Coordinates of C-alpha atoms in Angstrom, one line a residue:
M1 CA 0.0 0.0 0.0
R2 CA 1.4 3.3 -1.2
L3 CA 1.6 6.0 1.6
P4 CA 0.4 9.4 1.0
R5 CA 2.9 12.0 -0.3
P6 CA 3.7 14.5 2.4
T7 CA 3.0 18.0 1.4
L8 CA 5.4 20.8 1.6
R9 CA 3.3 22.5 4.4
L10 CA 3.8 19.5 6.5
R11 CA 7.3 19.0 5.9
L12 CA 8.2 22.8 7.0
T13 CA 5.9 22.3 9.9
L14 CA 7.9 19.5 10.9
V15 CA 11.1 21.0 10.5
W16 CA 10.0 23.7 12.6
F17 CA 8.6 21.8 15.1
G18 CA 11.8 19.5 15.3
F19 CA 13.9 22.5 15.8
F20 CA 11.4 23.6 18.6
L21 CA 11.5 20.1 20.2
V22 CA 15.5 19.9 20.4
A23 CA 15.9 23.5 21.6
G24 CA 13.0 23.2 24.2
L25 CA 14.5 19.7 25.6
A26 CA 18.3 21.6 25.8
L27 CA 16.6 24.4 27.7
L28 CA 14.8 21.9 30.1
G29 CA 17.8 19.9 30.5
V30 CA 19.8 22.7 31.3
T31 CA 17.6 24.4 33.5
Y32 CA 16.8 21.2 35.6
L33 CA 20.6 20.5 36.2
L34 CA 21.3 23.9 37.2
F35 CA 18.2 23.5 39.5
R36 CA 19.3 20.4 40.8
N37 CA 22.8 21.6 41.6
Q38 CA 21.7 24.9 43.8
L39 CA 18.7 23.4 45.5
P40 CA 20.7 21.8 48.5
W41 CA 22.5 25.1 49.2
T42 CA 19.3 27.1 49.3
L43 CA 18.0 24.5 51.9
T44 CA 20.6 25.2 54.2
P45 CA 20.2 27.7 56.8
P46 CA 22.1 31.0 56.1
G47 CA 25.0 31.8 58.3
I48 CA 26.1 28.1 58.7
D49 CA 29.1 26.7 56.9
D50 CA 28.6 23.5 55.0
G51 CA 32.0 22.4 54.5
R52 CA 32.9 18.8 54.0
N53 CA 34.1 18.6 57.6
L54 CA 31.1 20.2 59.4
K55 CA 27.9 18.7 59.9
R56 CA 24.5 20.2 58.5
V57 CA 22.0 21.8 60.9
I58 CA 18.4 22.4 60.1
V59 CA 15.3 23.2 61.8
N60 CA 12.2 21.4 61.0
N61 CA 8.9 22.1 63.0
D62 CA 10.8 23.5 65.9
V63 CA 13.1 20.2 65.9
V64 CA 16.7 20.8 65.5
L65 CA 18.1 18.1 63.3
T66 CA 22.2 17.4 62.7
G67 CA 24.3 14.8 61.3
E68 CA 22.8 12.2 59.3
A69 CA 19.3 12.9 59.8
A70 CA 19.4 16.3 58.5
D71 CA 21.4 15.1 55.6
Q72 CA 18.7 12.5 54.9
L73 CA 15.8 15.1 55.1
I74 CA 17.7 17.3 52.8
Q75 CA 18.3 14.7 50.3
A76 CA 14.4 13.6 50.6
Q77 CA 13.4 17.2 50.1
V78 CA 15.7 17.5 47.2
E79 CA 14.5 14.6 45.4
E80 CA 10.8 15.5 46.0
V81 CA 11.5 18.9 44.6
S82 CA 13.4 17.7 41.7
R83 CA 10.7 15.2 40.8
S84 CA 7.9 17.8 41.2
F85 CA 10.1 20.3 38.9
F86 CA 10.7 17.6 36.3
Q87 CA 6.9 16.5 36.0
Q88 CA 5.5 20.1 35.7
G89 CA 8.2 21.2 33.4
A90 CA 7.3 18.0 31.2
V91 CA 3.7 18.9 31.3
A92 CA 4.2 22.5 30.6
F93 CA 6.8 21.8 27.7
L94 CA 4.3 19.1 26.0
L95 CA 1.4 21.9 26.1
V96 CA 3.9 24.6 24.7
A97 CA 4.8 21.9 21.9
V98 CA 1.3 21.5 20.9
V99 CA 0.7 25.3 20.7
A100 CA 4.0 25.2 18.9
F101 CA 3.0 22.8 16.3
A102 CA -0.6 24.3 15.7
S103 CA 1.2 27.9 15.4
A104 CA 3.7 26.4 12.7
W105 CA 1.0 24.7 11.0
V106 CA -1.0 27.9 10.5
L107 CA 2.2 30.2 9.9
T108 CA 3.3 27.8 7.1
G109 CA -0.2 27.8 5.6
R110 CA -0.3 31.3 5.4
M111 CA 3.5 31.6 3.8
L112 CA 2.4 28.8 1.3
A113 CA -0.8 30.5 0.2
P114 CA 0.6 32.4 -2.7
L115 CA 2.0 29.1 -4.0
H116 CA -1.6 27.6 -4.0
R117 CA -2.6 30.4 -5.8
V118 CA -0.2 29.9 -8.4
T119 CA -0.9 26.0 -8.8
A120 CA -4.5 26.8 -8.9
T121 CA -4.0 29.3 -11.8
A122 CA -2.0 26.8 -13.6
R123 CA -4.6 24.2 -13.1
R124 CA -7.4 26.5 -14.4
I125 CA -5.1 27.5 -17.5
A126 CA -4.4 23.7 -18.2
A127 CA -8.3 22.7 -17.9
E128 CA -10.1 25.7 -19.3
R129 CA -7.1 26.9 -21.8
G130 CA -7.9 29.9 -20.6
L131 CA -4.6 31.8 -21.1
Q132 CA -6.2 35.3 -20.3
Q133 CA -6.0 34.3 -16.7
R134 CA -3.2 35.9 -14.6
I135 CA -2.3 35.6 -10.7
H136 CA -1.8 39.2 -10.0
L137 CA 0.0 38.5 -6.5
H138 CA 0.0 41.4 -4.2
G139 CA 2.4 41.4 -1.3
P140 CA 6.2 41.9 -0.3
D141 CA 8.6 41.7 -3.1
D142 CA 10.2 38.4 -2.3
E143 CA 10.9 35.0 -4.0
V144 CA 7.1 34.1 -4.1
K145 CA 5.9 37.2 -5.8
E146 CA 8.7 37.0 -8.3
L147 CA 7.8 33.5 -8.9
A148 CA 4.2 34.7 -9.7
D149 CA 5.1 37.6 -11.7
T150 CA 7.2 35.6 -13.9
F151 CA 4.5 32.8 -14.5
D152 CA 2.1 35.7 -15.4
G153 CA 4.8 37.0 -18.0
M154 CA 4.7 33.7 -19.4
V155 CA 1.3 33.1 -19.5
E156 CA 0.9 36.5 -21.5
R157 CA 3.7 35.7 -23.8
L158 CA 2.1 32.4 -24.7
E159 CA -1.5 33.8 -25.0
H160 CA 0.2 36.5 -27.7
A161 CA 1.9 33.6 -29.5
F162 CA -1.4 31.5 -29.8
D163 CA -3.6 34.3 -30.6
G164 CA -0.8 35.4 -33.6
Q165 CA -1.0 31.9 -34.7
R166 CA -4.6 31.4 -34.9
R167 CA -5.1 35.0 -36.6
F168 CA -2.5 33.7 -39.2
V169 CA -4.5 30.4 -39.9
A170 CA -7.9 32.3 -40.0
N171 CA -6.3 35.2 -42.4
A172 CA -4.6 32.7 -44.7
S173 CA -7.5 30.3 -44.9
H174 CA -9.9 33.3 -45.7
E175 CA -7.4 34.6 -48.3
L176 CA -7.1 31.2 -50.0
R177 CA -11.1 31.0 -50.3
T178 CA -10.8 33.6 -52.8
P179 CA -8.7 32.0 -55.6
L180 CA -10.4 28.7 -54.9
T181 CA -13.6 30.4 -55.6
L182 CA -12.2 31.7 -58.7
N183 CA -11.0 28.4 -60.0
R184 CA -14.5 26.8 -59.5
A185 CA -16.1 29.6 -61.7
L186 CA -13.4 29.2 -64.5
V187 CA -13.4 25.5 -64.4
E188 CA -17.1 25.5 -64.5
L189 CA -17.2 28.2 -67.3
A190 CA -15.1 26.0 -69.3
M191 CA -17.1 22.9 -68.8
H192 CA -20.5 24.3 -69.7
R193 CA -19.2 26.0 -73.2
R194 CA -20.8 24.5 -76.2
T195 CA -17.4 23.7 -77.7
A196 CA -16.3 21.7 -74.6
S197 CA -15.1 18.2 -75.6
P198 CA -15.6 15.1 -73.6
D199 CA -12.1 15.3 -72.5
V200 CA -12.4 18.9 -71.1
I201 CA -15.6 18.0 -69.2
R202 CA -13.7 14.8 -67.6
L203 CA -10.7 17.2 -66.8
G204 CA -13.2 19.7 -65.6
E205 CA -14.9 17.1 -63.2
D206 CA -11.5 16.2 -61.7
L207 CA -10.6 19.7 -61.1
L208 CA -13.6 20.4 -59.4
K209 CA -13.1 17.3 -57.0
I210 CA -9.5 18.8 -56.3
N211 CA -11.0 22.0 -55.8
T212 CA -13.7 20.6 -53.4
R213 CA -11.1 18.9 -51.2
H214 CA -9.2 22.2 -51.1
E215 CA -12.3 23.9 -49.9
R216 CA -13.1 21.4 -47.6
L217 CA -9.4 21.8 -46.1
I218 CA -9.8 25.8 -45.8
S219 CA -13.2 25.3 -44.0
G220 CA -11.6 22.9 -41.7
L221 CA -8.7 25.3 -40.7
L222 CA -11.0 28.1 -40.1
L223 CA -13.1 26.0 -38.1
L224 CA -10.2 24.7 -36.1
A225 CA -8.8 28.2 -35.6
R226 CA -12.4 29.3 -34.3
S227 CA -12.6 26.5 -32.2
E228 CA -9.5 27.1 -30.3
Q229 CA -10.4 30.7 -29.6
E230 CA -12.7 31.5 -26.4
L231 CA -16.4 30.9 -27.0
P232 CA -18.0 34.3 -27.5
A233 CA -21.4 33.0 -26.1
A234 CA -22.5 29.9 -24.6
G235 CA -26.2 28.9 -24.2
P236 CA -28.1 25.5 -23.3
V237 CA -27.9 22.8 -25.7
D238 CA -29.4 19.3 -25.7
L239 CA -27.0 17.1 -27.4
A240 CA -29.8 14.5 -28.1
D241 CA -31.2 17.2 -30.7
V242 CA -27.7 17.7 -32.0
V243 CA -27.4 14.0 -32.6
S244 CA -30.5 13.8 -34.2
H245 CA -30.3 16.5 -36.7
V246 CA -26.8 15.5 -37.7
A247 CA -28.1 11.9 -38.5
E248 CA -30.8 13.4 -40.8
Q249 CA -28.3 15.6 -42.4
T250 CA -25.7 12.7 -43.0
A251 CA -28.3 10.2 -44.0
A252 CA -27.7 10.8 -47.7
E253 CA -23.8 10.1 -47.4
A254 CA -24.4 7.2 -45.4
S255 CA -26.9 5.6 -47.8
A256 CA -24.5 6.3 -50.8
A257 CA -21.6 4.5 -48.8
G258 CA -23.8 1.8 -47.9
V259 CA -23.3 2.3 -44.3
R260 CA -26.3 1.9 -41.6
V261 CA -26.6 4.8 -39.2
T262 CA -28.4 4.0 -35.8
V263 CA -29.1 6.6 -33.4
A264 CA -29.8 6.4 -29.7
A265 CA -30.5 10.1 -28.4
G266 CA -30.7 10.3 -24.9
P267 CA -31.2 13.8 -23.0
A268 CA -27.7 15.2 -22.6
P269 CA -28.1 18.9 -21.5
T270 CA -25.1 20.9 -21.7
R271 CA -24.0 24.7 -22.5
G272 CA -21.9 25.7 -25.3
D273 CA -22.0 27.3 -29.0
G274 CA -24.4 25.0 -30.9
L275 CA -23.1 25.4 -34.3
L276 CA -19.5 24.1 -33.0
L277 CA -21.2 21.3 -31.1
E278 CA -23.0 20.6 -34.1
Q279 CA -19.8 20.3 -36.2
L280 CA -18.1 18.3 -33.5
V281 CA -21.0 15.3 -34.0
R282 CA -20.9 15.7 -37.6
N283 CA -17.2 15.2 -37.9
L284 CA -17.4 12.1 -35.6
V285 CA -20.4 10.7 -37.9
E286 CA -18.5 11.3 -41.1
N287 CA -15.4 10.0 -39.8
G288 CA -17.3 6.6 -39.3
I289 CA -19.0 6.4 -42.3
R290 CA -15.7 7.3 -44.6
H291 CA -13.0 5.2 -42.7
N292 CA -15.1 1.9 -43.0
N293 CA -14.7 -1.2 -44.4
K294 CA -16.6 -0.6 -47.7
E295 CA -18.3 -3.8 -47.4
P296 CA -22.0 -4.5 -47.0
G297 CA -23.1 -4.6 -43.1
D298 CA -20.9 -1.6 -42.3
W299 CA -22.5 0.7 -39.7
V300 CA -22.2 3.5 -37.1
R301 CA -24.0 4.0 -33.9
V302 CA -24.1 7.5 -32.4
E303 CA -25.2 7.9 -28.7
S304 CA -25.9 10.8 -26.3
G305 CA -26.4 10.0 -22.6
P306 CA -26.2 11.5 -19.0
N307 CA -23.4 13.8 -18.0
A308 CA -23.4 15.3 -21.5
T309 CA -21.6 12.3 -23.3
I310 CA -21.6 11.5 -26.7
T311 CA -20.5 8.3 -28.0
V312 CA -19.8 7.2 -31.8
T313 CA -19.1 3.5 -32.7
N314 CA -18.3 2.5 -36.1
S315 CA -17.1 -1.0 -38.0
G316 CA -14.2 -0.7 -39.8
P317 CA -10.5 -2.0 -40.2
V318 CA -8.7 -2.7 -37.2
V319 CA -6.8 0.2 -35.7
P320 CA -3.6 -0.5 -33.5
A321 CA -3.9 0.9 -30.1
Y322 CA -0.6 2.8 -30.2
D323 CA -1.9 4.7 -33.5
V324 CA -5.0 6.2 -32.0
A325 CA -3.7 9.2 -30.4
A326 CA -1.8 10.0 -33.6
L327 CA -5.4 10.4 -35.1
F328 CA -6.1 13.5 -33.5
E329 CA -3.1 15.4 -34.9
P330 CA -3.8 17.5 -37.9
F331 CA -3.7 15.9 -41.3
R332 CA -3.4 12.6 -39.7
R333 CA -5.3 9.4 -40.7
G334 CA -4.8 5.8 -40.2
A335 CA -1.8 3.9 -41.3
G336 CA 0.1 7.3 -41.0
D337 CA -1.4 8.8 -44.1
R338 CA -0.6 12.4 -44.3
V339 CA -1.7 13.0 -48.1
T340 CA -5.1 14.7 -49.0
S341 CA -7.3 12.1 -50.1
S342 CA -11.2 11.5 -50.9
H343 CA -11.4 10.6 -47.1
G344 CA -11.0 14.3 -46.2
A345 CA -8.8 16.7 -45.1
G346 CA -7.4 15.0 -42.1
L347 CA -8.7 17.7 -39.6
G348 CA -11.7 15.8 -38.5
L349 CA -10.8 14.6 -35.2
S350 CA -8.4 17.6 -34.6
I351 CA -11.5 19.7 -34.9
V352 CA -13.3 17.4 -32.7
R353 CA -10.7 17.6 -29.8
S354 CA -10.3 21.4 -30.2
V355 CA -14.3 22.0 -29.9
A356 CA -14.7 19.5 -26.8
R357 CA -11.3 21.4 -25.2
A358 CA -13.1 24.8 -25.9
H359 CA -16.2 23.6 -23.9
G360 CA -14.1 22.4 -21.1
G361 CA -14.6 18.5 -22.0
A362 CA -12.5 15.9 -23.2
V363 CA -12.4 13.1 -25.9
D364 CA -11.3 9.6 -25.6
A365 CA -10.7 7.1 -28.5
R366 CA -10.2 3.6 -28.2
P367 CA -10.0 0.6 -30.7
R368 CA -13.2 -1.4 -31.1
D369 CA -13.1 -5.2 -30.5
G370 CA -13.2 -6.6 -34.1
G371 CA -12.3 -3.2 -35.9
G372 CA -13.2 0.3 -36.0
L373 CA -13.2 2.9 -33.3
V374 CA -15.1 3.9 -30.1
V375 CA -15.0 7.8 -29.7
T376 CA -16.4 9.3 -26.5
V377 CA -17.0 13.1 -25.8
R378 CA -17.5 14.3 -22.4
L379 CA -18.7 17.8 -21.9
P380 CA -19.8 19.7 -18.7
D381 CA -23.4 18.5 -17.6
S382 CA -25.8 21.2 -17.1
S383 CA -28.5 19.1 -15.6
P384 CA -30.7 21.0 -13.1
E385 CA -30.0 19.6 -9.6
P386 CA -32.8 17.6 -8.2
G387 CA -34.8 19.4 -5.4
P388 CA -36.3 18.4 -2.5
D389 CA -39.9 18.5 -4.2
S390 CA -38.5 16.6 -7.2
S391 CA -39.0 13.1 -5.9
P392 CA -42.1 11.3 -7.3
C393 CA -45.2 11.3 -5.4
P394 CA -46.5 7.7 -4.3

């Protein structure tokens, strides 16, 4: 059984408490020795020499004791006082030790509070991809504040870099649409001329297919750049409606490919951008339709259910487990294909992951037994909390 890892706060508290124990025990021991050495002389009546050759003389309850009787009484009193001093000192030391440990724990927690803010901010940035968040730590100009300011500066530079990259992709994709539209118009014009020969028409059809794939690639890049930005507005969305709508829109493509699509649209409320979530489901369904066995009996199953979950399962060729993670990289397909083909631009699953992360969700994919993939998208659930009066009446 693995023991829990001790936190920095606990380690610092134990170090300070250990120093206190050592110093306290040393002080208590020295005080006890000094007290023990001085105690016999304080019990000797003043004015009487207590040299080695003289006998002790004390008065106890109006009775004068000398010689061995006086020595025994002094020894008994010394032992009693020493024992009482040791016991009471030990009790006081334990009480002070408890107070010292609690004080060290509280003070250590206050000193480490800025580090907890740094950690919490880093976790929010990693979970929500919100590079606009900052720590803005206020306090003395010490090492912790220097660490927080350095972290804020690093996040700010990363935000500028990612924003510049997204703007470049969006601008480049937008600029590329114009020549593609012009190419399509020129090809269609040449194909529809009365003097167009069959060879020109076949060439035009091929060029239009290539142009269509390029347009799909540009649209995918634009959508990918948009999905990596912060959502401008998030509203309530039921994934069951999205799944049913996408299944209807892709029915013609599935029928042409000979793929049977089944839908199990259970209630799955969430919050987000409806168009981006629709594109997420569409990419998953189209991915299942296009990457299949191309044989009779191919199928795709789309499900939505509790906790805002979408699961798309499809038949198809066997996908090695080690190759699943690479499918989410841009321009990657099965078997390491990085060339644009009729299957698509290679951005489908990349867009799915980006949209899911923008909504605070996650995507998980695994090979299906017998071939194909099982892709599960989990988004933040926005189901209303059951109230005290929501239980069914008997």
